[in-house]
Amino acid sequence: MKNEWYKEAVIYQIWPRSFKDGNGDGIGDLQGVLEKLDYIKSLGVDCIWFSPLYPSPNCDYGYDIADYKDISPDYGDLALFKQVLDGAHERGMKVLMDLVVNHTSTEHKWFQESLKGKDNPYHDYYFWRKGKGKDGKKPPNNWLSTFEGGAWEYNKDLDEYYLHVFAKGQPDLNMDNPKVREEVKSIMRFWLDMGVDGFREDVITFISKKEGLPDGFPLPIATGVEHYNKGPHCHEYLTEFRKDIMKDYDCFMVGESPMTNSKDALKYTAGDDKVLDMMISFDHMQADCFITDTLCTPFNLKKMKKAFSDWQYKLNGRSWNALYLENHDHPRIISRYGSEKFWKESGKMLATMCYMQCGTPFVYQGQEIGMLNNHLDSVDKFKDVVTFNNEKLFKKFGFSDATYLKIANRTSRENARTPVQWDKSKYAGFSSVEPWFSVNPNYKEINVKQQEKDKDSILNYYRKLLKVRKENKIFIYGDYKEHFPESNDFYVYERTYEGKRALVICSFADETKTFRAPAGFDLTKGKLLISNYKDAPAKPNICALRPYEARVYLFA
Ligand code: GLC
Ligand code: CA
């Protein structure tokens, strides 16, 4: 397997609005990022991925882009971005931009031009269609958006509908139009020429819609998705982007791909015709829900292990995994798969469990200090289009306000969007004024400053863990094998590389449980590289594993 840089790298995701406010307006920005570059580097990070920084009316907090070649005034300007880019490079860190080209904002000039009529050259940048039915008053098909009711929005002046599979403010681009593909390449070149190192490509498997836009199988949301997820020309268009851009640049591309299994991932990320370096999978994020976070169920360890192992085995030697537990689209992981009661233990265990696997670690802002879900006392304190859309849906199905509030507090992606907790001063040191979104009230206990001082903190554990990974190539390139897949308490796997073996042991139980080492492993002969409890058991082969205990042994 070729040793490309991204395989050894650790990627840190910044969701800029909530990272750090540098100019005192309550909104995170690039000045704030600049101040924290040394902090990010100190974690053992090699690459920063920025969620969208572009001008945007924020109907989907930056994922509705009004200008792909500029920086939002909320965050700074191009000159400041360049400073951050140079600052990252000087510290040996690369930078990825978010490439959101399934859709633009309705405020993008292409869309504004497209509104001028069929003869306008930008009209065919989008999916404008006549209505159906005798009076033409029915939408062109039965598709539903993922975010906001129907997937078609009517425009009176044109007497046509435009397609938006996400929010109304996010009209889908018509990637079948070669001019649109040239625009995408021009955006890529713009940032790469500036020195950016690659892209995270937003919902990239949605970019090709089935010809004729046929009706879809009826679902409560996202009806029609089978006609655009991994659509007919998706691989072809991505090949075009890859070929036309890669020949001039050494750039890295990770694609976000909801509803994609490991077999699909290979099609896009393996072999000579690969179009992406990695895919952001969703399978392992569904161990406490059904398809989407909102349809929550109790956490099921076996379901999680099965998903991780499936991707580990299938991609082994052929492609590469993106290892993540959090991002801006999911609630906080300790609140989901760990335990708020065993906050520190489970926070460290979850990181060990995930990042000792084969793949590139992605760490989301605040995850490294174990930030937890937030608890708001009314739905109108939320900010996200998805939360409000779900509210409508749940109410339609008869759920009460109080029940929906509970569901939103548990499952909303806004849990990951509260300001980063830097210290225990007012507003958690995020800003000098009241932030755009509520600070989690636990900031006095959970914050960076406190954890910097504490040798035993989650923060310092992340540093140590990422260092262990970097210093032992077995965790980067080794083969993976799971033990005890039927266990409801433990997740145990081994890694093997160049004659060495490592064993990763993680307990998901909230009480002490008896553990027996897998056959062929004598733990007394192993070197304990890292553990989340201070004292290792004297007789580790059959021992009591404490709540959320994690241990990593190396056998040379
Ligand atoms: C991706 C983004 C998410 C956004 C959606 C629409 O899933 O990660 O935040 O809302 O695409 O762009
Ligand atoms: Ca600001």
XYZ file of C-alpha atoms and ligand atoms in Angstrom:
569
model
C 0.000 0.000 0.000
C 1.335 3.420 -0.917
C 2.173 5.541 2.117
C 0.490 8.800 1.299
C 0.715 11.630 3.842
C -2.954 11.517 4.750
C -2.619 7.994 6.086
C -0.336 9.074 8.901
C -2.098 12.370 9.497
C -4.568 13.418 12.168
C -7.282 15.772 10.946
C -8.949 18.353 13.186
C -12.315 19.739 12.143
C -13.228 23.345 12.818
C -16.850 24.432 12.624
C -15.897 28.094 12.539
C -18.997 29.704 13.998
C -18.417 28.051 17.365
C -14.653 27.633 17.561
C -13.326 30.952 18.911
C -14.507 34.529 18.576
C -11.531 36.789 17.931
C -13.249 40.147 17.446
C -15.904 40.160 20.137
C -19.111 39.913 18.127
C -20.227 36.569 19.555
C -19.403 34.611 16.386
C -16.366 32.410 15.957
C -13.940 33.591 13.273
C -10.536 33.240 11.634
C -8.915 35.654 14.068
C -9.930 33.166 16.747
C -8.459 30.302 14.734
C -5.208 32.196 14.316
C -4.943 32.541 18.098
C -5.444 28.817 18.542
C -3.134 27.390 15.882
C -0.507 26.445 18.469
C -3.161 24.742 20.556
C -4.349 22.717 17.564
C -0.797 21.758 16.705
C -0.185 20.724 20.323
C -2.827 18.021 20.020
C -0.750 16.183 17.432
C -2.810 17.443 14.523
C -1.392 17.467 10.981
C -4.277 18.914 9.043
C -7.220 21.243 9.657
C -10.519 20.828 7.854
C -12.649 23.941 7.846
C -16.392 23.576 7.614
C -17.574 26.270 5.166
C -16.027 29.698 5.651
C -17.675 31.254 2.591
C -20.268 34.042 2.441
C -23.627 32.496 3.237
C -27.095 33.566 4.362
C -26.770 30.667 6.860
C -30.026 28.860 6.269
C -27.835 25.791 6.844
C -24.965 27.509 8.643
C -22.537 27.879 5.787
C -23.581 24.824 3.770
C -25.611 27.241 1.643
C -22.896 29.120 -0.200
C -23.394 32.502 -1.845
C -19.825 32.875 -3.151
C -17.342 30.024 -3.426
C -14.320 32.240 -3.871
C -14.552 34.489 -0.866
C -14.641 34.387 2.934
C -17.717 35.343 4.917
C -17.384 38.726 6.650
C -18.519 36.887 9.804
C -15.210 35.028 9.709
C -12.843 37.580 8.200
C -11.635 38.040 4.636
C -9.333 36.398 2.116
C -6.255 38.126 3.503
C -6.960 36.799 6.990
C -7.639 33.354 5.591
C -4.263 33.472 3.854
C -2.663 34.332 7.176
C -4.307 31.324 8.806
C -3.256 29.124 5.898
C 0.351 30.297 6.135
C 0.253 29.961 9.915
C -0.928 26.369 9.596
C 1.696 25.569 6.974
C 4.463 27.122 9.059
C 3.487 24.749 11.831
C 3.508 21.763 9.495
C -0.263 21.492 9.251
C -2.205 21.159 6.026
C -5.589 22.750 5.358
C -8.732 21.311 3.771
C -11.701 23.323 2.607
C -15.274 22.112 2.515
C -16.422 21.790 -1.084
C -20.210 22.037 -1.147
C -21.233 21.630 -4.768
C -24.375 19.545 -4.650
C -26.165 22.844 -4.127
C -25.566 26.573 -3.792
C -27.440 29.185 -1.809
C -30.436 30.863 -3.435
C -28.376 34.037 -2.932
C -25.572 32.803 -5.165
C -25.333 34.928 -8.312
C -25.828 31.849 -10.509
C -29.190 31.222 -8.915
C -30.128 34.884 -9.052
C -29.327 34.871 -12.782
C -31.246 31.639 -13.279
C -34.341 33.435 -11.979
C -34.228 35.770 -14.967
C -35.738 33.190 -17.288
C -35.170 30.197 -19.500
C -32.903 32.064 -21.885
C -30.497 33.038 -19.198
C -27.354 30.883 -19.456
C -27.540 30.144 -15.720
C -31.063 28.756 -15.893
C -29.709 25.332 -16.733
C -27.293 25.443 -13.783
C -30.214 24.235 -11.665
C -33.172 21.878 -11.987
C -35.999 24.152 -13.092
C -39.113 22.204 -14.146
C -42.752 22.852 -15.009
C -45.409 21.679 -12.565
C -47.528 18.625 -13.200
C -51.286 18.077 -13.279
C -53.925 19.791 -15.407
C -53.240 23.235 -14.059
C -49.513 22.606 -13.653
C -49.866 23.283 -9.951
C -48.409 20.000 -8.722
C -44.652 19.650 -8.163
C -42.719 17.904 -10.965
C -42.347 14.716 -8.914
C -42.978 13.354 -5.412
C -39.514 13.954 -4.006
C -39.243 15.216 -0.441
C -36.354 17.194 0.938
C -34.193 15.889 3.778
C -34.548 19.207 5.559
C -37.799 20.977 4.705
C -40.960 19.369 3.352
C -41.255 18.979 -0.423
C -38.129 19.031 -2.576
C -39.606 21.558 -5.042
C -40.121 25.257 -4.561
C -42.449 27.163 -6.863
C -41.474 30.454 -8.476
C -44.387 32.535 -9.656
C -42.581 34.717 -12.155
C -41.134 31.747 -14.001
C -44.097 29.484 -13.325
C -41.533 26.777 -12.639
C -40.256 24.806 -9.681
C -36.636 24.379 -8.599
C -35.264 21.281 -6.911
C -33.745 21.383 -3.419
C -33.044 18.040 -1.765
C -31.915 19.954 1.337
C -33.356 23.286 2.568
C -35.312 25.700 0.354
C -32.314 27.987 0.416
C -30.115 25.232 -1.088
C -31.082 24.726 -4.753
C -29.424 21.660 -6.317
C -26.874 22.270 -9.038
C -27.369 20.493 -12.344
C -24.054 18.647 -12.590
C -25.066 17.243 -15.999
C -24.393 20.703 -17.392
C -20.688 20.708 -18.383
C -20.487 24.408 -17.507
C -21.376 23.588 -13.922
C -18.586 21.027 -13.793
C -16.156 23.609 -15.132
C -17.276 25.959 -12.350
C -16.543 23.261 -9.778
C -13.057 22.765 -11.172
C -12.503 26.487 -11.185
C -13.446 26.639 -7.482
C -11.016 23.825 -6.734
C -8.222 25.551 -8.625
C -8.905 28.826 -6.876
C -8.252 27.344 -3.438
C -5.492 24.968 -4.490
C -3.628 27.794 -6.208
C -3.816 29.707 -2.957
C -2.112 26.782 -1.225
C -4.983 24.770 0.223
C -4.177 21.038 0.370
C -7.475 19.404 -0.473
C -11.177 19.153 0.128
C -13.835 17.504 2.177
C -16.590 17.072 -0.384
C -20.058 17.604 1.028
C -22.783 15.008 0.229
C -20.711 14.231 -2.814
C -22.579 11.050 -3.691
C -25.738 13.128 -4.348
C -24.421 15.120 -7.309
C -25.906 13.082 -10.165
C -29.677 12.831 -10.473
C -31.383 10.133 -12.507
C -32.474 11.311 -15.931
C -36.125 12.293 -16.083
C -36.266 12.730 -12.278
C -38.752 9.865 -11.761
C -40.994 9.578 -8.694
C -39.386 7.932 -5.692
C -40.428 5.315 -3.185
C -42.565 7.211 -0.632
C -40.775 7.896 2.673
C -41.450 10.412 5.503
C -38.406 12.432 4.353
C -35.980 12.301 1.405
C -38.388 10.536 -0.936
C -36.535 10.108 -4.232
C -33.126 9.561 -2.663
C -32.675 6.298 -4.597
C -32.625 8.415 -7.752
C -29.749 10.619 -6.701
C -27.652 8.821 -4.101
C -24.701 7.300 -6.019
C -26.552 8.445 -9.112
C -25.802 7.382 -12.699
C -22.937 9.801 -13.432
C -21.551 10.317 -9.945
C -18.396 8.266 -10.459
C -17.872 9.740 -13.905
C -18.078 13.355 -12.722
C -15.801 12.677 -9.792
C -13.333 11.059 -12.182
C -13.412 14.198 -14.259
C -12.697 16.377 -11.189
C -9.964 14.058 -10.046
C -8.227 13.767 -13.404
C -8.459 17.399 -14.388
C -7.333 18.661 -11.018
C -4.974 15.974 -9.751
C -2.654 16.205 -12.694
C -1.692 19.702 -11.612
C -1.869 19.365 -7.841
C -1.072 16.871 -5.117
C -4.414 17.226 -3.410
C -6.376 15.124 -1.025
C -10.102 14.492 -1.227
C -12.413 12.954 1.334
C -16.041 12.545 0.377
C -19.034 12.664 2.658
C -21.443 9.932 1.677
C -24.628 9.267 3.606
C -26.256 5.886 2.960
C -23.098 4.373 1.537
C -21.834 0.947 2.550
C -18.288 -0.382 2.531
C -18.752 -2.026 -0.844
C -19.836 1.264 -2.430
C -16.912 2.960 -0.734
C -14.481 0.661 -2.532
C -15.903 1.692 -5.863
C -15.042 5.297 -5.097
C -11.861 4.947 -3.054
C -9.994 1.838 -4.241
C -8.101 0.776 -7.335
C -6.688 2.730 -10.231
C -9.980 4.434 -10.973
C -10.472 5.713 -7.459
C -12.004 9.169 -7.318
C -11.667 9.923 -3.617
C -8.998 9.096 -1.035
C -11.491 8.254 1.679
C -15.161 8.290 2.433
C -16.894 9.535 5.531
C -19.113 6.584 6.377
C -22.247 6.724 8.514
C -22.673 3.043 9.412
C -20.849 3.159 12.748
C -22.821 6.262 13.746
C -26.082 4.339 13.787
C -25.532 2.151 16.837
C -28.063 4.187 18.838
C -30.487 5.083 16.098
C -32.186 3.904 12.971
C -30.842 5.492 9.751
C -30.854 9.001 11.222
C -29.886 10.275 14.682
C -33.428 11.449 15.340
C -34.935 7.958 15.305
C -33.052 7.036 18.432
C -32.793 3.624 20.069
C -30.747 2.352 23.013
C -27.020 2.062 22.240
C -26.183 -1.324 20.748
C -22.502 -2.207 21.070
C -22.697 -5.165 18.713
C -24.202 -3.020 16.005
C -21.382 -0.515 16.370
C -18.661 -3.174 16.328
C -20.155 -4.831 13.294
C -20.106 -1.566 11.374
C -16.512 -0.718 12.324
C -15.275 -4.237 11.575
C -17.055 -4.373 8.264
C -15.257 -1.245 7.024
C -11.953 -2.373 8.557
C -12.025 -5.765 6.845
C -13.369 -4.663 3.478
C -11.068 -1.691 3.018
C -7.974 -3.449 4.316
C -5.112 -3.178 1.819
C -7.354 -1.653 -0.825
C -8.507 1.684 0.455
C -8.431 3.799 3.594
C -10.849 4.591 6.450
C -11.862 7.954 7.905
C -12.009 7.312 11.665
C -14.404 9.639 13.396
C -16.875 9.755 16.265
C -18.030 13.345 16.057
C -18.590 16.141 13.610
C -20.985 19.065 13.218
C -23.808 16.726 12.129
C -24.045 14.463 15.178
C -24.561 14.813 18.922
C -21.554 14.433 21.221
C -20.169 10.901 21.424
C -19.774 10.514 25.204
C -23.469 11.340 25.579
C -24.260 8.727 22.919
C -21.913 5.746 23.128
C -20.220 6.462 26.446
C -21.486 7.661 29.810
C -21.845 11.153 31.238
C -21.439 9.533 34.665
C -18.126 7.924 33.668
C -17.309 10.988 31.617
C -13.551 10.885 31.802
C -13.183 7.116 31.521
C -15.593 6.726 28.654
C -14.256 9.780 26.808
C -10.774 8.289 26.801
C -11.992 4.798 26.013
C -13.996 5.940 22.993
C -10.986 7.728 21.522
C -8.838 4.622 22.050
C -11.469 2.374 20.516
C -11.749 4.490 17.388
C -8.254 5.823 16.695
C -6.318 2.595 17.223
C -8.113 1.197 14.175
C -6.720 1.434 10.663
C -7.487 4.813 9.108
C -7.036 8.545 9.536
C -8.306 10.022 12.831
C -10.673 12.979 12.529
C -11.111 14.931 15.765
C -13.953 17.427 16.001
C -13.549 20.657 17.972
C -14.329 20.139 21.656
C -14.227 16.358 21.370
C -10.682 16.405 22.757
C -11.972 17.830 26.049
C -14.992 15.553 26.200
C -17.683 18.134 25.513
C -21.164 16.763 26.142
C -24.641 17.217 24.765
C -26.448 20.390 25.706
C -29.887 20.570 27.313
C -32.088 23.441 26.181
C -35.401 24.147 27.886
C -37.424 25.070 24.819
C -37.353 24.234 21.136
C -37.191 27.872 20.076
C -33.730 28.133 21.609
C -32.460 25.814 18.875
C -31.146 27.281 15.625
C -31.076 24.586 12.981
C -33.432 23.998 10.073
C -33.266 20.236 10.741
C -34.442 20.595 14.338
C -37.443 22.621 13.190
C -38.275 20.290 10.340
C -38.198 17.325 12.695
C -40.415 19.216 15.101
C -43.083 19.463 12.396
C -42.722 15.798 11.510
C -42.875 14.551 15.082
C -45.902 16.718 15.830
C -47.608 15.387 12.735
C -47.187 11.918 14.192
C -48.771 13.036 17.471
C -45.724 13.656 19.687
C -46.111 16.331 22.374
C -43.924 19.442 22.692
C -42.277 18.036 25.793
C -41.454 14.726 24.142
C -40.042 16.405 21.082
C -37.901 18.687 23.252
C -36.418 15.587 24.855
C -35.742 14.042 21.474
C -34.140 17.237 20.168
C -31.914 17.517 23.224
C -30.753 13.974 22.744
C -30.459 13.732 18.982
C -30.004 17.168 17.461
C -26.728 17.899 15.675
C -26.821 21.249 17.443
C -25.367 19.454 20.432
C -22.073 19.635 18.567
C -22.477 23.298 17.718
C -22.316 24.970 21.117
C -19.266 27.220 21.548
C -15.979 25.530 22.397
C -15.303 25.763 26.129
C -11.899 27.383 26.526
C -11.967 28.364 30.186
C -14.319 29.016 33.097
C -14.750 32.739 32.533
C -18.054 34.149 31.325
C -19.140 32.624 27.979
C -16.510 29.936 28.464
C -13.757 32.149 27.092
C -15.276 31.725 23.640
C -16.251 35.363 23.341
C -16.389 38.572 25.360
C -20.070 39.052 24.505
C -23.061 36.745 24.472
C -22.369 34.095 21.797
C -24.650 33.435 18.826
C -25.657 30.088 20.380
C -25.922 28.953 23.963
C -22.842 27.842 25.866
C -23.216 24.461 27.551
C -23.672 25.273 31.271
C -21.073 22.632 32.198
C -18.245 24.892 30.917
C -16.962 25.607 34.420
C -16.074 21.933 34.856
C -15.289 21.052 31.241
C -12.880 23.447 29.560
C -9.490 23.523 27.866
C -7.710 25.619 30.470
C -8.603 23.292 33.312
C -7.578 20.237 31.306
C -4.256 21.758 30.278
C -3.362 21.818 33.981
C -4.555 18.302 34.704
C -2.113 15.581 33.599
C -4.905 13.042 33.767
C -7.379 15.012 31.626
C -9.143 13.810 28.499
C -7.224 16.476 26.592
C -3.835 15.145 27.654
C -5.002 11.618 26.959
C -5.837 12.593 23.359
C -2.327 14.001 22.986
C -0.787 10.818 24.333
C -3.011 8.533 22.277
C -2.311 10.339 19.012
C 1.394 10.201 19.825
C 1.228 6.473 20.482
C -0.395 6.053 17.082
C 2.209 8.173 15.356
C 5.148 6.439 17.016
C 3.921 2.918 16.346
C 3.294 2.294 12.664
C 1.390 -0.852 13.577
C -1.600 1.352 14.435
C -1.362 3.093 11.089
C -0.608 0.279 8.687
C -1.300 -2.926 10.609
C -3.975 -5.478 9.711
C -7.064 -5.606 11.889
C -8.837 -8.534 13.471
C -11.747 -8.420 15.891
C -12.110 -10.752 18.912
C -15.300 -11.624 20.793
C -17.704 -9.982 18.294
C -20.599 -11.455 20.286
C -19.638 -9.694 23.526
C -22.110 -7.128 24.804
C -19.494 -5.590 27.095
C -16.172 -5.449 25.289
C -14.747 -4.348 21.998
C -11.431 -6.137 21.471
C -9.287 -6.119 18.358
C -5.735 -6.868 17.364
C -3.459 -5.182 14.874
C -0.532 -6.957 13.215
C 2.347 -5.442 11.286
C 5.849 -6.554 10.360
C 5.856 -9.408 12.860
C 4.481 -7.307 15.719
C 1.076 -7.578 17.332
C -1.004 -5.149 19.345
C -4.171 -5.738 21.295
C -6.775 -3.054 21.967
C -9.208 -3.805 24.784
C -12.190 -1.557 25.470
C -14.985 -2.041 27.952
C -18.352 -0.457 27.297
C -19.788 -1.706 30.593
C -20.629 0.742 33.363
C -19.614 -1.803 35.983
C -16.627 -4.047 36.546
C -16.642 -7.176 34.376
C -14.405 -10.216 34.154
C -12.179 -10.201 31.114
C -10.254 -13.096 29.606
C -7.530 -12.382 27.086
C -8.134 -13.913 23.659
C -6.394 -17.222 22.940
C -2.790 -16.744 21.896
C -2.280 -13.553 23.883
C -0.275 -13.491 27.092
C -0.796 -9.973 28.330
C 1.930 -10.303 30.960
C 4.376 -10.366 28.034
C 2.912 -7.286 26.385
C 3.936 -3.703 26.902
C 1.053 -1.544 28.086
C 1.288 1.469 25.772
C -1.661 3.409 27.089
C -4.566 2.948 29.453
C -7.282 5.130 30.940
C -6.805 3.804 34.485
C -3.603 4.540 36.353
C -2.829 1.117 37.766
C -2.748 -1.830 35.375
C -3.921 -5.166 36.818
C -1.152 -7.458 38.089
C -2.619 -10.515 36.372
C -4.064 -9.098 33.189
C -4.977 -12.346 31.385
C -8.013 -12.947 33.541
C -8.893 -9.776 35.339
C -11.587 -7.374 36.352
C -12.039 -4.735 33.698
C -13.292 -1.537 35.292
C -16.089 0.655 33.892
C -15.154 1.900 30.410
C -11.593 0.692 30.848
C -9.329 0.808 27.800
C -5.900 -0.768 27.422
C -3.533 -1.085 24.511
C -0.762 -3.706 24.575
C 2.128 -4.089 22.184
C 3.889 -7.411 21.589
C 7.209 -6.930 19.901
C -23.734 17.665 4.785
C -23.217 18.598 5.841
C -24.384 19.113 6.613
C -25.265 19.885 5.661
C -25.676 19.022 4.470
C -26.219 19.862 3.365
O -24.338 16.549 5.324
O -22.268 17.972 6.639
O -24.003 19.913 7.696
O -26.399 20.331 6.332
O -24.579 18.339 3.926
O -25.195 20.628 2.782
Ca -16.259 37.130 15.643
